[in-house]
């Protein structure tokens, strides 16, 4: 399989009806780079307050019926500590853009985790910030940052976001993060409203320019209380095709089988691994607030277990021919 497909070939692969050769090519490359290893990241959704109004997102500022919550710094650090005990060596802190967590607060949380567990990676997924803030987080010990670009097409971006946001700022953030030294993650939703096949090709071309360490994609899921609540969801098959295409174009990349895929496809997580993904994100968010982090409806999550290498998730992954490892799971060289 050509790892540099032209646009026409990309469109054919994205919409492929019989994806077996595509899946096989992706799986081969994944095994060459990462063997059968599956890396796990403990996800802490620590706030659902958000100042933004992304039209697709369930926790957008304008979605008033949503009950809002924040975990305290101490709670977040304690949850991370418990995750470490279960075998997790990466903690992902995700949230809305919540001004209550200023730079000092984020840095205290990062240091609180790293002081006790220096061998644990901290990943942030807290949106667009000034470059100086990103630098402070990096100096405090965070080493990875997830910021999906959402769509690389200017006109499409404007349809998904309010005027106060811009694709150029999001791209600038991604470049700043890379420049600072973060292992940086970008990505997009599959089947978001108004998306065309050409847009998806643009997304792949944008990623080729950026060369991110991590690439997260998932199907768009309509969400109550948002302007897109009555739009159709994205195609899980197309998402799986795109995971395989990403593995082929970016053999080194850390690619999660995402919660969104698992939410609309019963075996989505396993099918995602078989399509080329090599990362899973068990959810460590306390059960009482987990349902409030409703970025989309019917959100499922990978349940936390006493041990990531010895439980029902581990078994499921093994039965698919892969194995969860206790490892930070850093990116191998970007080539
Ligand atoms: N505030 C952070 C985290 C956003 S939530 C940030 O701006 O990066 C993480 C991702 O969930 C988003 O980047 C988006 O791609 C995805 N998401 C949000 N709403 C969604 C929906 N309705 N369907 C599917 N994915 C969605």
XYZ file of C-alpha atoms and ligand atoms in Angstrom:
361
model
C 0.000 0.000 0.000
C 1.347 3.426 -0.969
C 1.947 5.486 2.167
C 1.650 8.689 0.154
C -1.764 8.301 -1.491
C -2.926 11.085 -3.805
C -6.226 12.865 -3.153
C -8.244 10.593 -5.404
C -6.845 7.480 -3.755
C -7.486 8.940 -0.315
C -11.153 9.497 -1.161
C -11.436 5.945 -2.420
C -9.881 4.575 0.772
C -12.038 6.740 3.065
C -15.232 5.400 1.481
C -14.047 1.819 0.943
C -16.805 -0.786 1.311
C -14.517 -3.785 1.704
C -11.843 -2.499 4.021
C -10.017 -5.797 4.739
C -6.869 -5.056 2.671
C -6.715 -1.565 4.167
C -7.047 -2.953 7.704
C -4.368 -5.595 7.020
C -1.908 -3.021 5.675
C -2.497 -0.795 8.718
C -2.131 -3.660 11.187
C 1.142 -4.740 9.589
C 2.635 -1.255 9.972
C 1.409 -0.941 13.532
C 3.046 -4.251 14.459
C 6.310 -3.186 12.798
C 6.452 -0.019 14.922
C 4.701 -0.898 18.145
C 4.288 -4.683 18.135
C 1.040 -5.670 19.800
C 1.450 -3.079 22.569
C -1.592 -1.060 23.573
C -0.905 2.006 25.722
C -3.445 3.140 28.260
C -4.072 6.698 29.468
C -6.094 7.510 32.558
C -8.572 10.219 31.608
C -9.670 12.745 34.231
C -12.451 15.058 33.021
C -11.901 17.636 35.718
C -14.251 20.465 34.738
C -17.244 20.864 32.446
C -17.250 24.659 32.720
C -16.348 26.172 29.344
C -16.110 29.730 28.056
C -16.453 28.592 24.433
C -19.508 27.921 22.336
C -18.472 25.245 19.822
C -21.715 24.358 18.050
C -21.234 20.591 18.301
C -20.217 20.344 21.947
C -22.609 19.421 24.757
C -20.736 21.448 27.398
C -20.677 24.643 25.307
C -21.203 27.767 27.436
C -24.646 28.337 25.914
C -26.008 24.925 26.913
C -27.645 26.253 30.073
C -29.409 23.133 31.382
C -26.050 21.399 31.901
C -25.178 21.167 35.607
C -21.602 22.307 35.965
C -18.888 20.803 38.162
C -15.230 21.237 38.993
C -12.966 18.780 40.753
C -10.608 20.282 43.328
C -6.838 20.208 42.811
C -6.542 17.707 45.665
C -9.211 15.444 44.171
C -7.508 15.450 40.764
C -4.119 14.559 42.256
C -5.685 11.796 44.381
C -7.456 10.316 41.319
C -4.189 10.353 39.366
C -2.469 8.594 42.260
C -5.102 5.875 42.249
C -4.719 5.494 38.469
C -0.983 5.025 38.933
C -1.728 2.211 41.361
C -3.794 0.521 38.660
C -0.845 0.534 36.268
C -1.493 3.740 34.348
C 1.659 5.673 33.405
C -0.056 8.560 31.612
C -2.697 10.824 33.101
C -4.754 12.969 30.722
C -6.309 16.066 32.235
C -9.202 17.153 30.043
C -11.712 19.904 30.517
C -13.621 22.780 29.043
C -11.794 26.099 28.836
C -12.457 26.989 32.464
C -10.891 30.283 33.641
C -11.207 29.118 37.262
C -8.247 26.844 36.569
C -5.625 29.524 36.014
C -2.033 28.724 35.079
C -0.984 28.506 38.728
C -3.679 25.965 39.422
C -2.877 23.810 36.365
C 0.837 23.900 37.252
C 0.126 22.887 40.867
C -1.854 19.895 39.612
C 0.894 18.854 37.163
C 3.566 19.176 39.877
C 1.351 17.409 42.406
C 1.227 14.388 40.097
C 4.866 14.515 38.951
C 6.314 15.021 42.468
C 4.883 11.694 43.626
C 5.163 9.861 40.291
C 8.038 11.283 38.229
C 7.771 8.317 35.841
C 4.173 9.167 34.955
C 3.485 11.327 31.883
C 0.964 14.148 32.180
C -1.062 15.060 29.093
C -3.202 18.185 28.947
C -6.349 18.678 26.876
C -7.616 22.055 28.012
C -7.932 24.022 24.797
C -6.408 27.185 23.399
C -4.083 29.128 25.699
C -1.432 31.816 25.230
C 2.033 30.517 24.415
C 3.361 31.658 27.810
C 0.810 29.424 29.531
C 1.817 26.418 27.448
C 5.449 27.097 28.428
C 4.559 27.170 32.122
C 2.733 23.834 31.842
C 5.728 22.294 30.062
C 8.139 23.604 32.687
C 5.859 22.240 35.425
C 6.281 18.771 33.905
C 3.485 18.194 31.389
C 4.919 16.532 28.293
C 1.963 16.000 25.965
C -0.938 18.146 24.762
C -4.063 17.173 22.856
C -5.714 19.882 20.791
C -7.764 18.594 17.896
C -7.780 21.028 15.003
C -11.415 19.833 14.379
C -11.292 20.711 10.668
C -8.503 22.139 8.536
C -10.894 23.985 6.227
C -11.470 27.660 7.026
C -15.088 27.830 5.799
C -15.992 24.550 7.518
C -14.334 25.707 10.741
C -16.516 28.811 10.754
C -19.656 26.687 10.462
C -18.693 24.651 13.524
C -17.504 27.470 15.753
C -18.605 30.930 16.894
C -16.988 34.040 15.402
C -14.871 34.488 18.525
C -12.830 31.425 17.538
C -10.556 30.966 14.534
C -8.809 28.135 12.732
C -5.671 30.251 12.448
C -5.451 30.591 16.237
C -6.002 26.861 16.732
C -3.273 26.061 14.203
C -0.971 28.613 15.842
C -1.557 26.913 19.212
C -0.592 23.555 17.685
C 2.603 24.983 16.224
C 3.450 26.681 19.542
C 2.938 23.414 21.427
C 5.247 21.536 19.062
C 7.855 24.255 19.196
C 7.867 24.211 23.016
C 8.568 20.487 22.896
C 5.223 18.896 23.721
C 4.319 15.604 22.084
C 1.376 17.195 20.357
C -1.929 15.682 19.337
C -4.280 16.974 16.655
C -7.351 15.421 15.109
C -10.880 15.884 13.881
C -14.435 14.604 14.025
C -15.653 12.335 11.242
C -19.028 13.316 9.802
C -19.353 16.663 11.525
C -22.122 18.806 9.994
C -21.246 20.279 6.552
C -18.105 18.118 6.263
C -17.210 16.984 2.723
C -14.794 14.323 1.487
C -12.552 17.138 0.329
C -12.500 18.470 3.893
C -11.302 15.080 5.161
C -8.522 15.071 2.579
C -7.569 18.572 3.758
C -7.450 17.252 7.331
C -5.017 14.524 6.296
C -2.872 17.009 4.361
C -2.820 19.370 7.343
C -1.641 16.507 9.563
C 1.097 15.696 7.044
C 2.391 19.239 7.461
C 2.138 19.214 11.251
C 3.509 15.677 11.861
C 1.805 15.331 15.254
C 2.874 12.648 17.731
C -0.762 11.798 18.452
C -3.851 11.826 16.253
C -7.338 11.510 17.723
C -10.421 11.071 15.592
C -13.960 9.989 16.361
C -17.386 10.141 14.769
C -19.436 13.293 15.329
C -22.329 12.549 17.700
C -25.325 14.927 17.865
C -25.936 16.319 21.320
C -29.043 17.665 23.018
C -29.118 21.385 23.641
C -26.654 22.175 20.837
C -27.451 23.762 17.446
C -26.546 20.400 15.843
C -28.797 18.231 18.020
C -30.812 16.964 15.035
C -27.881 16.300 12.688
C -26.961 12.693 11.801
C -23.983 11.082 13.515
C -20.742 10.371 11.700
C -20.127 6.968 10.126
C -18.269 4.466 12.321
C -17.102 2.546 9.214
C -15.623 5.696 7.734
C -13.959 6.413 11.080
C -12.371 2.945 11.048
C -11.192 3.460 7.461
C -9.644 6.755 8.513
C -7.875 5.145 11.494
C -6.279 2.683 9.039
C -5.351 5.487 6.647
C -3.778 7.434 9.530
C -1.728 4.389 10.550
C -0.475 4.026 6.982
C 0.319 7.713 6.496
C 1.706 8.172 10.029
C 3.147 4.760 11.031
C 4.777 6.185 14.163
C 1.675 7.944 15.520
C -0.112 7.275 18.790
C -3.707 6.790 17.712
C -6.475 6.155 20.244
C -9.549 4.034 19.723
C -11.744 6.817 21.028
C -14.709 6.894 23.352
C -16.860 8.428 20.608
C -16.242 5.385 18.405
C -17.003 3.066 21.329
C -20.181 5.033 21.995
C -21.846 4.420 18.636
C -20.368 1.023 17.774
C -20.700 -1.828 20.295
C -17.230 -3.261 19.564
C -15.825 0.092 18.545
C -12.834 0.021 20.843
C -11.634 -3.398 19.638
C -12.430 -2.644 15.999
C -10.464 0.579 16.431
C -7.409 -1.384 17.640
C -7.724 -3.814 14.750
C -7.951 -0.899 12.317
C -4.614 0.483 13.531
C -5.192 2.302 16.826
C -2.743 1.609 19.678
C -4.043 3.696 22.572
C -7.010 3.338 24.951
C -8.206 5.866 27.487
C -9.894 4.343 30.543
C -12.004 6.936 32.327
C -10.953 7.849 35.877
C -13.531 10.637 36.319
C -15.574 9.989 39.491
C -18.897 8.324 38.577
C -21.035 11.036 40.197
C -19.800 13.744 37.800
C -18.870 11.582 34.798
C -22.318 11.892 33.222
C -22.083 15.682 33.486
C -19.046 15.709 31.184
C -21.497 15.250 28.367
C -19.592 16.576 25.348
C -21.933 14.302 23.376
C -25.002 12.161 24.112
C -24.857 8.505 25.215
C -21.151 8.792 25.898
C -19.742 5.450 26.977
C -16.463 5.024 28.780
C -13.888 2.384 29.406
C -14.444 1.474 33.038
C -11.618 1.714 35.499
C -10.395 -1.579 36.912
C -8.178 -2.631 39.800
C -5.373 -3.331 37.316
C -5.075 -2.312 33.681
C -3.202 -5.508 32.827
C -5.478 -7.914 34.649
C -9.181 -7.291 34.182
C -11.971 -7.501 31.655
C -10.509 -4.781 29.413
C -7.119 -6.505 29.403
C -8.818 -9.775 28.506
C -10.797 -8.202 25.700
C -7.666 -6.611 24.255
C -5.757 -9.916 24.518
C -8.547 -11.788 22.771
C -8.158 -9.357 19.851
C -4.456 -10.236 19.605
C -2.954 -7.231 21.389
C -1.763 -6.563 24.929
C -2.040 -3.654 27.351
C 1.349 -2.631 28.712
C 2.373 -0.694 31.814
C 4.363 1.978 30.016
C 4.359 5.742 29.452
C 3.902 4.960 25.771
C 5.857 7.872 24.356
C 5.905 8.401 20.623
C 8.655 6.617 18.705
C 10.594 8.856 16.295
C 8.371 11.051 14.108
C 9.186 9.368 10.812
N -11.724 21.926 25.592
C -10.761 20.978 25.070
C -11.308 19.567 25.075
C -12.445 19.375 24.127
S -13.333 17.854 24.284
C -10.331 21.425 23.697
O -10.825 22.428 23.204
O -9.455 20.811 23.118
C -12.381 16.797 23.240
C -12.884 16.579 21.836
O -14.185 16.027 21.825
C -13.036 17.816 20.981
O -11.804 18.253 20.510
C -13.984 17.341 19.868
O -13.263 16.903 18.730
C -14.705 16.165 20.528
N -16.161 16.437 20.563
C -16.809 17.487 21.102
N -18.125 17.417 20.858
C -18.329 16.291 20.136
C -19.472 15.659 19.553
N -20.686 16.206 19.665
N -19.300 14.512 18.872
C -18.078 13.942 18.776
N -16.964 14.489 19.274
C -17.077 15.656 19.955
